Amino acid sequence: TVPENVEYLQELRALTSELNLTEFVAFKASVSDSVRDDLLQLAKCVLYTPHNEHFGIVPIEAMYAGAPVLAVASGGPLETVLHEKTGFLSPNTPEEFGLSMLKFIHSPELSLRYGQAAHD
């Protein structure tokens, strides 16, 4: 386990508690491949937040599983996520990510359509 990942997880858990979101958020650390696959297939979308990531396997795995991807518009996702077809490429701000997330919440069929296109 990478120490900075453990610290970040602790920060996220604390923030979730501070914001009274614990009943809506579940953290799953170091899951098995089969659990990961199940989660990806159930996801309304997968958020991918690394900035300038050179490639990033997570968006590829998500799209293969039929989940649309909401990613920062930089690095590898620029080559793998098709904006408004297999997901959204967003500026790296909480506000912009939030607006894209709301699109999936307000239009559940969008998640299905983008997820199918991502898998194809």
mmCIF file of C-alpha atoms in Angstrom:
data_model
loop_
_atom_site.group_PDB
_atom_site.id
_atom_site.type_symbol
_atom_site.label_atom_id
_atom_site.label_comp_id
_atom_site.label_asym_id
_atom_site.label_seq_id
_atom_site.Cartn_x
_atom_site.Cartn_y
_atom_site.Cartn_z
ATOM 1 C CA THR A 1 0.000 0.000 0.000
ATOM 2 C CA VAL A 2 1.335 3.419 -0.993
ATOM 3 C CA PRO A 3 1.428 5.755 2.060
ATOM 4 C CA GLU A 4 0.169 8.782 0.112
ATOM 5 C CA ASN A 5 -2.834 6.757 -1.076
ATOM 6 C CA VAL A 6 -3.667 5.800 2.510
ATOM 7 C CA GLU A 7 -3.416 9.434 3.605
ATOM 8 C CA TYR A 8 -5.582 10.597 0.710
ATOM 9 C CA LEU A 9 -8.217 7.968 1.503
ATOM 10 C CA GLN A 10 -8.262 9.182 5.107
ATOM 11 C CA GLU A 11 -8.712 12.771 3.880
ATOM 12 C CA LEU A 12 -11.585 11.728 1.607
ATOM 13 C CA ARG A 13 -13.302 9.819 4.400
ATOM 14 C CA ALA A 14 -12.983 12.817 6.720
ATOM 15 C CA LEU A 15 -14.368 15.171 4.062
ATOM 16 C CA THR A 16 -17.255 12.800 3.366
ATOM 17 C CA SER A 17 -18.102 12.802 7.045
ATOM 18 C CA GLU A 18 -17.759 16.593 7.312
ATOM 19 C CA LEU A 19 -20.185 17.037 4.435
ATOM 20 C CA ASN A 20 -22.643 14.495 5.894
ATOM 21 C CA LEU A 21 -22.366 12.280 2.824
ATOM 22 C CA THR A 22 -21.406 8.993 4.483
ATOM 23 C CA GLU A 23 -24.737 7.360 3.639
ATOM 24 C CA PHE A 24 -24.155 8.130 -0.069
ATOM 25 C CA VAL A 25 -20.457 7.290 -0.435
ATOM 26 C CA ALA A 26 -18.702 3.923 -0.180
ATOM 27 C CA PHE A 27 -14.939 3.672 -0.454
ATOM 28 C CA LYS A 28 -13.636 0.403 -1.863
ATOM 29 C CA ALA A 29 -9.870 0.065 -1.601
ATOM 30 C CA SER A 30 -7.875 -2.716 -3.271
ATOM 31 C CA VAL A 31 -10.813 -4.738 -4.579
ATOM 32 C CA SER A 32 -10.456 -7.979 -6.513
ATOM 33 C CA ASP A 33 -10.681 -7.982 -10.315
ATOM 34 C CA SER A 34 -14.130 -9.557 -10.209
ATOM 35 C CA VAL A 35 -15.464 -6.980 -7.740
ATOM 36 C CA ARG A 36 -13.927 -4.177 -9.841
ATOM 37 C CA ASP A 37 -15.609 -5.578 -12.956
ATOM 38 C CA ASP A 38 -18.978 -5.773 -11.191
ATOM 39 C CA LEU A 39 -18.670 -2.198 -9.923
ATOM 40 C CA LEU A 40 -17.737 -0.882 -13.364
ATOM 41 C CA GLN A 41 -20.699 -2.647 -14.971
ATOM 42 C CA LEU A 42 -23.059 -1.089 -12.420
ATOM 43 C CA ALA A 43 -21.577 2.415 -12.612
ATOM 44 C CA LYS A 44 -23.600 5.297 -14.036
ATOM 45 C CA CYS A 45 -20.228 6.794 -14.964
ATOM 46 C CA VAL A 46 -16.605 6.578 -13.903
ATOM 47 C CA LEU A 47 -14.843 9.735 -12.749
ATOM 48 C CA TYR A 48 -11.198 9.903 -13.788
ATOM 49 C CA THR A 49 -9.485 12.894 -12.238
ATOM 50 C CA PRO A 50 -5.693 12.616 -12.825
ATOM 51 C CA HIS A 51 -4.380 15.675 -14.660
ATOM 52 C CA ASN A 52 -1.930 15.063 -17.538
ATOM 53 C CA GLU A 53 -1.896 11.300 -16.957
ATOM 54 C CA HIS A 54 0.138 9.865 -19.801
ATOM 55 C CA PHE A 55 -2.308 7.047 -20.568
ATOM 56 C CA GLY A 56 -4.510 5.756 -17.780
ATOM 57 C CA ILE A 57 -5.915 2.239 -17.902
ATOM 58 C CA VAL A 58 -8.971 3.082 -15.764
ATOM 59 C CA PRO A 59 -10.947 4.793 -18.565
ATOM 60 C CA ILE A 60 -10.222 1.855 -20.902
ATOM 61 C CA GLU A 61 -11.380 -0.692 -18.315
ATOM 62 C CA ALA A 62 -14.480 1.375 -17.549
ATOM 63 C CA MET A 63 -15.485 1.734 -21.187
ATOM 64 C CA TYR A 64 -14.875 -1.970 -21.864
ATOM 65 C CA ALA A 65 -17.287 -2.697 -19.011
ATOM 66 C CA GLY A 66 -19.886 -0.374 -20.571
ATOM 67 C CA ALA A 67 -19.467 2.596 -18.242
ATOM 68 C CA PRO A 68 -19.140 6.099 -19.656
ATOM 69 C CA VAL A 69 -16.165 8.118 -18.436
ATOM 70 C CA LEU A 70 -15.972 11.648 -17.108
ATOM 71 C CA ALA A 71 -12.299 12.600 -17.326
ATOM 72 C CA VAL A 72 -10.057 15.624 -17.098
ATOM 73 C CA ALA A 73 -9.476 16.996 -20.605
ATOM 74 C CA SER A 74 -5.735 16.328 -20.622
ATOM 75 C CA GLY A 75 -3.278 13.513 -21.197
ATOM 76 C CA GLY A 76 -4.413 10.035 -22.207
ATOM 77 C CA PRO A 77 -8.182 10.560 -21.959
ATOM 78 C CA LEU A 78 -7.931 13.022 -24.857
ATOM 79 C CA GLU A 79 -7.106 9.989 -26.995
ATOM 80 C CA THR A 80 -9.417 7.418 -25.420
ATOM 81 C CA VAL A 81 -12.598 9.217 -24.294
ATOM 82 C CA LEU A 82 -14.753 10.649 -27.073
ATOM 83 C CA HIS A 83 -16.371 13.812 -25.714
ATOM 84 C CA GLU A 84 -20.173 13.558 -25.753
ATOM 85 C CA LYS A 85 -20.020 10.070 -27.260
ATOM 86 C CA THR A 86 -18.358 7.760 -24.705
ATOM 87 C CA GLY A 87 -18.333 10.285 -21.873
ATOM 88 C CA PHE A 88 -17.234 13.822 -21.116
ATOM 89 C CA LEU A 89 -13.856 15.548 -21.153
ATOM 90 C CA SER A 90 -13.965 18.312 -18.595
ATOM 91 C CA PRO A 91 -11.777 21.154 -17.431
ATOM 92 C CA ASN A 92 -10.083 20.241 -14.165
ATOM 93 C CA THR A 93 -12.386 22.128 -11.791
ATOM 94 C CA PRO A 94 -14.943 20.848 -9.292
ATOM 95 C CA GLU A 95 -17.610 23.075 -10.860
ATOM 96 C CA GLU A 96 -17.124 21.689 -14.376
ATOM 97 C CA PHE A 97 -16.976 18.092 -13.142
ATOM 98 C CA GLY A 98 -20.146 18.721 -11.168
ATOM 99 C CA LEU A 99 -21.963 20.062 -14.230
ATOM 100 C CA SER A 100 -21.004 16.977 -16.240
ATOM 101 C CA MET A 101 -22.060 14.679 -13.403
ATOM 102 C CA LEU A 102 -25.439 16.407 -13.314
ATOM 103 C CA LYS A 103 -25.959 15.540 -16.986
ATOM 104 C CA PHE A 104 -25.832 11.838 -16.087
ATOM 105 C CA ILE A 105 -28.078 12.361 -13.063
ATOM 106 C CA HIS A 106 -30.721 14.339 -14.966
ATOM 107 C CA SER A 107 -30.599 12.100 -18.060
ATOM 108 C CA PRO A 108 -30.144 8.452 -17.048
ATOM 109 C CA GLU A 109 -30.495 7.374 -20.692
ATOM 110 C CA LEU A 110 -27.306 9.327 -21.418
ATOM 111 C CA SER A 111 -25.349 6.956 -19.193
ATOM 112 C CA LEU A 112 -26.748 3.963 -21.048
ATOM 113 C CA ARG A 113 -26.142 5.454 -24.503
ATOM 114 C CA TYR A 114 -22.589 6.604 -23.769
ATOM 115 C CA GLY A 115 -21.820 3.342 -21.975
ATOM 116 C CA GLN A 116 -22.946 1.289 -24.963
ATOM 117 C CA ALA A 117 -20.911 3.461 -27.342
ATOM 118 C CA ALA A 118 -17.908 3.134 -25.033
ATOM 119 C CA HIS A 119 -18.140 -0.648 -25.022
ATOM 120 C CA ASP A 120 -18.583 -0.862 -28.784
#
